[in-house]
Amino acid sequence: MAIVTSTEMFKKAYEGGYAIGAFNVNNMEIIQGITEAAKEVSAPLILQVSAGARKYANHTYLMKLIEAAVIETGLPICVHLDHGDSFELCKSCVDGGFSSVMIDGSSRSFEDNIAVTKQVVEYAHAHGVVVEGELGTLAGVEDDVKVSAEDSSYTRPEEVEEFVTRTGVDSLAIAIGTSHGAYKFKPGTKPQLRFDILEEVSRRLPGFPIVLHGSSSVPQEFVRMINENGGNMPGAVGVPEEMLRQAARMAVCKINIDSDLRLAMTGTVRQYLAEHPADFDPRAYLKPARENIKELVKHKLIHVLGCDGKA
Ligand code: G3H
Ligand code: 13P
Ligand code: ZN
């Protein structure tokens, strides 16, 4: 197997009523944990790299680690730029061997979003690379972007046909009430997603793959490990897994997960070091962290995304 685009993955996922997991990667242990899980349950994968991940780990290191994972697992893996904010960044990832890029023009005006997305699509398609666009703005925090709840906005279904037709994008991220990070809904309130918007978007774009960002469920076992071992994350709450499962049965073909991996890694490391205060070998605490990422991802692939056995 080689690095592939998401075209075939999305076609099968749409028809099969499941979704592909798009997991953010920043280092070797995260890549190993995710890809070992996918290998065990034979799931197709999208590994995504943010601008922050590229700054942290370097494009070439991440690319070579992912190439190693393809060799080790024999899985179809799509390598995707997460939240590209400019043509130049997207071009650099296309030139550097990614098979998919996201151009996130969601904070621009509708016309500016169309213009930059179209420019990226033209360049990417000429190089055999697929493109994800975004309409609607998610709340939350990424490395380079902070969007407050007041500035977030749901996707307007009446805009999606024009956006997709004029840009030529291969998939579309929409905002239906999820947000980035570990604080998605007010603790004690019932999490709500606008499935009516998702339904209306898919009615207007039949067969077209939709993407859901901000899809971590924020497992409370890892939040507890963090809070009991010197951390401070009261009120961290995520998207209920049954809602993600429902979205995966609908037109959502790609579900983005990053915060859950961070929680699994950090919770495990904090707990390990609290229990073994004299240990100073990084392998000692990174090994259980990698193992917990693997277990978390296996759970997502089987019980949330439903893509086990689909590689
Ligand atoms: O959606 C954002 C991802 O979680 C990436 O976050 O920009 O901090 O790497 P980052
Ligand atoms: P989470 O913060 O919910 O993991 O979302 C990640 C994401 O959308 C990456 O693009
Ligand atoms: Zn995102």
GROMACS .gro file of C-alpha atoms and ligand atoms in nm:
model
  332
    1MET     CA    1   0.000   0.000   0.000
    2ALA     CA    2   0.103   0.358  -0.051
    3ILE     CA    3  -0.010   0.702   0.055
    4VAL     CA    4  -0.351   0.750  -0.106
    5THR     CA    5  -0.608   1.027  -0.146
    6SER     CA    6  -0.938   1.008   0.041
    7THR     CA    7  -1.149   0.979  -0.278
    8GLU     CA    8  -1.204   0.603  -0.266
    9MET     CA    9  -1.228   0.599   0.116
   10PHE     CA   10  -1.507   0.861   0.113
   11LYS     CA   11  -1.701   0.690  -0.167
   12LYS     CA   12  -1.711   0.362   0.028
   13ALA     CA   13  -1.777   0.537   0.360
   14TYR     CA   14  -2.070   0.732   0.217
   15GLU     CA   15  -2.225   0.419   0.069
   16GLY     CA   16  -2.150   0.209   0.376
   17GLY     CA   17  -2.281   0.453   0.639
   18TYR     CA   18  -1.953   0.486   0.827
   19ALA     CA   19  -1.679   0.750   0.857
   20ILE     CA   20  -1.301   0.763   0.828
   21GLY     CA   21  -1.109   0.881   1.134
   22ALA     CA   22  -0.886   1.181   1.073
   23PHE     CA   23  -0.638   1.188   1.359
   24ASN     CA   24  -0.390   1.471   1.422
   25VAL     CA   25  -0.026   1.366   1.446
   26ASN     CA   26   0.268   1.546   1.604
   27ASN     CA   27   0.530   1.281   1.684
   28MET     CA   28   0.634   0.919   1.643
   29GLU     CA   29   0.446   0.774   1.940
   30ILE     CA   30   0.116   0.928   1.830
   31ILE     CA   31   0.165   0.798   1.474
   32GLN     CA   32   0.254   0.452   1.602
   33GLY     CA   33  -0.039   0.434   1.845
   34ILE     CA   34  -0.292   0.534   1.577
   35THR     CA   35  -0.155   0.319   1.297
   36GLU     CA   36  -0.107   0.008   1.514
   37ALA     CA   37  -0.473   0.037   1.617
   38ALA     CA   38  -0.584   0.072   1.255
   39LYS     CA   39  -0.372  -0.225   1.153
   40GLU     CA   40  -0.524  -0.446   1.423
   41VAL     CA   41  -0.879  -0.371   1.311
   42SER     CA   42  -0.798  -0.323   0.941
   43ALA     CA   43  -0.927   0.033   0.909
   44PRO     CA   44  -0.843   0.295   0.645
   45LEU     CA   45  -0.689   0.609   0.795
   46ILE     CA   46  -0.639   0.979   0.750
   47LEU     CA   47  -0.341   1.122   0.938
   48GLN     CA   48  -0.359   1.498   0.951
   49VAL     CA   49  -0.094   1.757   1.018
   50SER     CA   50  -0.171   2.111   1.132
   51ALA     CA   51   0.048   2.415   1.069
   52GLY     CA   52   0.143   2.390   1.437
   53ALA     CA   53   0.243   2.025   1.402
   54ARG     CA   54   0.459   2.113   1.102
   55LYS     CA   55   0.625   2.391   1.302
   56TYR     CA   56   0.681   2.158   1.598
   57ALA     CA   57   0.803   1.841   1.427
   58ASN     CA   58   0.908   1.956   1.076
   59HIS     CA   59   0.733   1.852   0.753
   60THR     CA   60   0.995   1.600   0.645
   61TYR     CA   61   1.011   1.421   0.981
   62LEU     CA   62   0.632   1.379   0.987
   63MET     CA   63   0.621   1.268   0.624
   64LYS     CA   64   0.895   1.008   0.678
   65LEU     CA   65   0.727   0.878   0.996
   66ILE     CA   66   0.401   0.837   0.805
   67GLU     CA   67   0.581   0.663   0.519
   68ALA     CA   68   0.727   0.427   0.779
   69ALA     CA   69   0.376   0.360   0.911
   70VAL     CA   70   0.256   0.275   0.559
   71ILE     CA   71   0.539   0.023   0.526
   72GLU     CA   72   0.482  -0.126   0.871
   73THR     CA   73   0.101  -0.153   0.848
   74GLY     CA   74   0.035  -0.204   0.476
   75LEU     CA   75  -0.272   0.019   0.520
   76PRO     CA   76  -0.410   0.282   0.283
   77ILE     CA   77  -0.323   0.610   0.458
   78CYS     CA   78  -0.420   0.958   0.341
   79VAL     CA   79  -0.187   1.240   0.455
   80HIS     CA   80  -0.384   1.560   0.502
   81LEU     CA   81  -0.306   1.923   0.589
   82ASP     CA   82  -0.545   2.029   0.868
   83HIS     CA   83  -0.670   2.392   0.860
   84GLY     CA   84  -0.443   2.533   0.590
   85ASP     CA   85  -0.498   2.908   0.605
   86SER     CA   86  -0.331   3.020   0.281
   87PHE     CA   87  -0.259   2.912  -0.075
   88GLU     CA   88   0.116   2.912   0.004
   89LEU     CA   89   0.081   2.669   0.296
   90CYS     CA   90  -0.140   2.436   0.092
   91LYS     CA   91   0.102   2.451  -0.204
   92SER     CA   92   0.395   2.368   0.021
   93CYS     CA   93   0.213   2.057   0.149
   94VAL     CA   94   0.112   1.949  -0.203
   95ASP     CA   95   0.474   1.993  -0.315
   96GLY     CA   96   0.590   1.805  -0.004
   97GLY     CA   97   0.392   1.488  -0.078
   98PHE     CA   98   0.060   1.526   0.109
   99SER     CA   99  -0.231   1.359  -0.071
  100SER     CA  100  -0.497   1.593   0.068
  101VAL     CA  101  -0.513   1.952   0.194
  102MET     CA  102  -0.771   2.159   0.374
  103ILE     CA  103  -0.800   2.524   0.285
  104ASP     CA  104  -0.988   2.682   0.572
  105GLY     CA  105  -1.132   3.006   0.440
  106SER     CA  106  -1.420   2.992   0.686
  107SER     CA  107  -1.326   3.316   0.862
  108ARG     CA  108  -1.313   3.508   0.530
  109SER     CA  109  -1.609   3.654   0.340
  110PHE     CA  110  -1.803   3.408   0.122
  111GLU     CA  111  -1.644   3.549  -0.197
  112ASP     CA  112  -1.289   3.548  -0.052
  113ASN     CA  113  -1.340   3.193   0.076
  114ILE     CA  114  -1.446   3.085  -0.275
  115ALA     CA  115  -1.150   3.265  -0.437
  116VAL     CA  116  -0.878   3.112  -0.217
  117THR     CA  117  -1.041   2.767  -0.216
  118LYS     CA  118  -1.066   2.767  -0.597
  119GLN     CA  119  -0.700   2.868  -0.626
  120VAL     CA  120  -0.596   2.578  -0.399
  121VAL     CA  121  -0.821   2.331  -0.583
  122GLU     CA  122  -0.670   2.424  -0.920
  123TYR     CA  123  -0.316   2.371  -0.795
  124ALA     CA  124  -0.391   2.058  -0.591
  125HIS     CA  125  -0.595   1.882  -0.858
  126ALA     CA  126  -0.322   1.946  -1.114
  127HIS     CA  127  -0.094   1.748  -0.879
  128GLY     CA  128  -0.337   1.463  -0.797
  129VAL     CA  129  -0.419   1.600  -0.450
  130VAL     CA  130  -0.772   1.639  -0.309
  131VAL     CA  131  -0.907   1.942  -0.122
  132GLU     CA  132  -1.137   1.998   0.177
  133GLY     CA  133  -1.307   2.337   0.213
  134GLU     CA  134  -1.502   2.483   0.504
  135LEU     CA  135  -1.822   2.685   0.539
  136GLY     CA  136  -1.934   2.802   0.882
  137THR     CA  137  -1.702   2.870   1.176
  138LEU     CA  138  -1.630   2.645   1.474
  139ALA     CA  139  -1.562   2.792   1.815
  140GLY     CA  140  -1.250   2.688   2.005
  141VAL     CA  141  -0.874   2.713   2.012
  142GLU     CA  142  -0.614   2.590   1.767
  143ASP     CA  143  -0.246   2.682   1.778
  144ASP     CA  144  -0.280   2.978   1.545
  145VAL     CA  145  -0.652   3.057   1.556
  146LYS     CA  146  -0.889   3.139   1.844
  147VAL     CA  147  -1.262   3.169   1.774
  148SER     CA  148  -1.493   3.270   2.057
  149ALA     CA  149  -1.839   3.113   2.091
  150GLU     CA  150  -1.995   3.450   1.991
  151ASP     CA  151  -1.792   3.462   1.667
  152SER     CA  152  -1.872   3.104   1.567
  153SER     CA  153  -2.153   3.045   1.319
  154TYR     CA  154  -2.345   2.749   1.185
  155THR     CA  155  -2.309   2.659   0.818
  156ARG     CA  156  -2.584   2.811   0.602
  157PRO     CA  157  -2.716   2.524   0.387
  158GLU     CA  158  -2.832   2.766   0.117
  159GLU     CA  159  -2.465   2.848   0.042
  160VAL     CA  160  -2.324   2.498  -0.001
  161GLU     CA  161  -2.418   2.420  -0.364
  162GLU     CA  162  -2.272   2.746  -0.493
  163PHE     CA  163  -1.956   2.699  -0.284
  164VAL     CA  164  -1.894   2.343  -0.401
  165THR     CA  165  -1.976   2.415  -0.767
  166ARG     CA  166  -1.765   2.730  -0.793
  167THR     CA  167  -1.463   2.594  -0.604
  168GLY     CA  168  -1.453   2.229  -0.716
  169VAL     CA  169  -1.370   2.105  -0.363
  170ASP     CA  170  -1.375   1.730  -0.295
  171SER     CA  171  -1.524   1.748   0.056
  172LEU     CA  172  -1.678   2.013   0.279
  173ALA     CA  173  -1.639   2.078   0.652
  174ILE     CA  174  -1.953   2.221   0.809
  175ALA     CA  175  -2.031   2.375   1.148
  176ILE     CA  176  -2.324   2.211   1.330
  177GLY     CA  177  -2.231   2.287   1.691
  178THR     CA  178  -1.905   2.103   1.756
  179SER     CA  179  -1.597   2.306   1.855
  180HIS     CA  180  -1.223   2.255   1.888
  181GLY     CA  181  -1.058   2.167   2.218
  182ALA     CA  182  -1.170   1.998   2.541
  183TYR     CA  183  -1.445   2.240   2.649
  184LYS     CA  184  -1.722   2.194   2.396
  185PHE     CA  185  -2.045   2.224   2.593
  186LYS     CA  186  -2.133   2.380   2.928
  187PRO     CA  187  -2.102   2.111   3.199
  188GLY     CA  188  -2.444   1.996   3.314
  189THR     CA  189  -2.619   2.105   2.992
  190LYS     CA  190  -2.734   1.862   2.724
  191PRO     CA  191  -2.497   1.868   2.423
  192GLN     CA  192  -2.687   1.960   2.107
  193LEU     CA  193  -2.580   1.926   1.744
  194ARG     CA  194  -2.775   2.071   1.451
  195PHE     CA  195  -2.849   1.748   1.264
  196ASP     CA  196  -3.116   1.941   1.072
  197ILE     CA  197  -2.836   2.145   0.907
  198LEU     CA  198  -2.644   1.828   0.822
  199GLU     CA  199  -2.958   1.678   0.669
  200GLU     CA  200  -3.032   1.986   0.462
  201VAL     CA  201  -2.671   2.009   0.341
  202SER     CA  202  -2.674   1.644   0.230
  203ARG     CA  203  -3.012   1.691   0.059
  204ARG     CA  204  -2.858   1.974  -0.142
  205LEU     CA  205  -2.533   1.783  -0.210
  206PRO     CA  206  -2.637   1.421  -0.266
  207GLY     CA  207  -2.347   1.175  -0.234
  208PHE     CA  208  -2.101   1.451  -0.139
  209PRO     CA  209  -1.864   1.380   0.156
  210ILE     CA  210  -1.911   1.604   0.459
  211VAL     CA  211  -1.646   1.658   0.728
  212LEU     CA  212  -1.698   1.709   1.101
  213HIS     CA  213  -1.428   1.895   1.291
  214GLY     CA  214  -1.415   1.927   1.669
  215SER     CA  215  -1.522   1.566   1.721
  216SER     CA  216  -1.337   1.462   2.035
  217SER     CA  217  -1.549   1.301   2.304
  218VAL     CA  218  -1.315   1.401   2.588
  219PRO     CA  219  -1.299   1.067   2.778
  220GLN     CA  220  -1.345   1.143   3.146
  221GLU     CA  221  -1.099   0.869   3.253
  222PHE     CA  222  -0.814   1.073   3.099
  223VAL     CA  223  -0.947   1.404   3.232
  224ARG     CA  224  -0.950   1.240   3.577
  225MET     CA  225  -0.590   1.116   3.535
  226ILE     CA  226  -0.487   1.473   3.452
  227ASN     CA  227  -0.686   1.633   3.736
  228GLU     CA  228  -0.571   1.380   3.997
  229ASN     CA  229  -0.206   1.423   3.903
  230GLY     CA  230  -0.142   1.793   3.911
  231GLY     CA  231  -0.353   1.905   3.614
  232ASN     CA  232  -0.644   2.146   3.615
  233MET     CA  233  -0.917   2.076   3.361
  234PRO     CA  234  -1.249   2.108   3.542
  235GLY     CA  235  -1.553   2.106   3.316
  236ALA     CA  236  -1.385   1.945   3.015
  237VAL     CA  237  -1.664   1.790   2.808
  238GLY     CA  238  -1.688   1.657   2.453
  239VAL     CA  239  -1.927   1.534   2.186
  240PRO     CA  240  -2.123   1.224   2.295
  241GLU     CA  241  -2.007   0.924   2.093
  242GLU     CA  242  -2.359   0.824   1.988
  243MET     CA  243  -2.396   1.162   1.813
  244LEU     CA  244  -2.077   1.100   1.617
  245ARG     CA  245  -2.203   0.754   1.525
  246GLN     CA  246  -2.525   0.912   1.401
  247ALA     CA  247  -2.331   1.165   1.191
  248ALA     CA  248  -2.118   0.882   1.047
  249ARG     CA  249  -2.435   0.701   0.935
  250MET     CA  250  -2.541   1.020   0.755
  251ALA     CA  251  -2.329   1.215   0.501
  252VAL     CA  252  -2.031   1.266   0.733
  253CYS     CA  253  -1.737   1.070   0.587
  254LYS     CA  254  -1.448   1.226   0.785
  255ILE     CA  255  -1.443   1.283   1.161
  256ASN     CA  256  -1.156   1.490   1.307
  257ILE     CA  257  -1.005   1.390   1.640
  258ASP     CA  258  -0.713   1.558   1.812
  259SER     CA  259  -0.798   1.661   2.170
  260ASP     CA  260  -0.877   1.301   2.272
  261LEU     CA  261  -0.527   1.194   2.167
  262ARG     CA  262  -0.376   1.480   2.367
  263LEU     CA  263  -0.579   1.383   2.673
  264ALA     CA  264  -0.483   1.015   2.642
  265MET     CA  265  -0.115   1.097   2.606
  266THR     CA  266  -0.096   1.364   2.876
  267GLY     CA  267  -0.321   1.178   3.122
  268THR     CA  268  -0.112   0.864   3.091
  269VAL     CA  269   0.220   1.046   3.124
  270ARG     CA  270   0.101   1.241   3.430
  271GLN     CA  271  -0.027   0.926   3.596
  272TYR     CA  272   0.286   0.726   3.513
  273LEU     CA  273   0.519   0.992   3.650
  274ALA     CA  274   0.309   1.032   3.965
  275GLU     CA  275   0.338   0.658   4.026
  276HIS     CA  276   0.708   0.636   3.927
  277PRO     CA  277   0.861   0.964   4.046
  278ALA     CA  278   1.219   0.842   4.011
  279ASP     CA  279   1.184   0.726   3.649
  280PHE     CA  280   1.357   0.949   3.396
  281ASP     CA  281   1.369   0.731   3.086
  282PRO     CA  282   1.127   0.886   2.829
  283ARG     CA  283   1.057   0.539   2.692
  284ALA     CA  284   0.913   0.436   3.028
  285TYR     CA  285   0.631   0.693   3.017
  286LEU     CA  286   0.589   0.723   2.638
  287LYS     CA  287   0.529   0.349   2.604
  288PRO     CA  288   0.207   0.340   2.813
  289ALA     CA  289   0.100   0.670   2.652
  290ARG     CA  290   0.136   0.514   2.307
  291GLU     CA  291  -0.053   0.206   2.429
  292ASN     CA  292  -0.344   0.416   2.558
  293ILE     CA  293  -0.359   0.610   2.229
  294LYS     CA  294  -0.379   0.276   2.051
  295GLU     CA  295  -0.665   0.153   2.272
  296LEU     CA  296  -0.851   0.484   2.238
  297VAL     CA  297  -0.819   0.480   1.857
  298LYS     CA  298  -0.927   0.115   1.835
  299HIS     CA  299  -1.239   0.204   2.031
  300LYS     CA  300  -1.313   0.497   1.796
  301LEU     CA  301  -1.257   0.293   1.480
  302ILE     CA  302  -1.489   0.013   1.590
  303HIS     CA  303  -1.757   0.178   1.804
  304VAL     CA  304  -1.771   0.540   1.686
  305LEU     CA  305  -1.664   0.550   1.320
  306GLY     CA  306  -1.765   0.197   1.222
  307CYS     CA  307  -1.474   0.169   0.978
  308ASP     CA  308  -1.311  -0.148   1.115
  309GLY     CA  309  -1.260  -0.412   0.847
  310LYS     CA  310  -1.293  -0.153   0.567
  311ALA     CA  311  -0.923  -0.112   0.471
  312G3H     O1  312  -0.822   2.180   1.476
  312G3H     C1  313  -0.712   2.194   1.526
  312G3H     C2  314  -0.630   2.080   1.563
  312G3H     O2  315  -0.668   2.029   1.689
  312G3H     C3  316  -0.485   2.115   1.557
  312G3H     O3  317  -0.446   2.192   1.664
  312G3H     O4  318  -0.321   2.383   1.564
  312G3H     O5  319  -0.286   2.315   1.804
  312G3H     O6  320  -0.200   2.170   1.617
  312G3H     P1  321  -0.303   2.271   1.662
  31313P     P1  322  -1.095   1.819   1.858
  31313P     O1  323  -1.034   1.936   1.925
  31313P     O2  324  -1.237   1.799   1.900
  31313P     O3  325  -1.016   1.695   1.872
  31313P     O4  326  -1.103   1.855   1.700
  31313P     C1  327  -0.991   1.835   1.619
  31313P     C2  328  -1.008   1.894   1.484
  31313P     O5  329  -1.114   1.934   1.442
  31313P     C3  330  -0.889   1.902   1.400
  31313P     O6  331  -0.912   1.969   1.280
  314ZN      ZN  332  -1.055   2.128   1.296
   0.00000   0.00000   0.00000
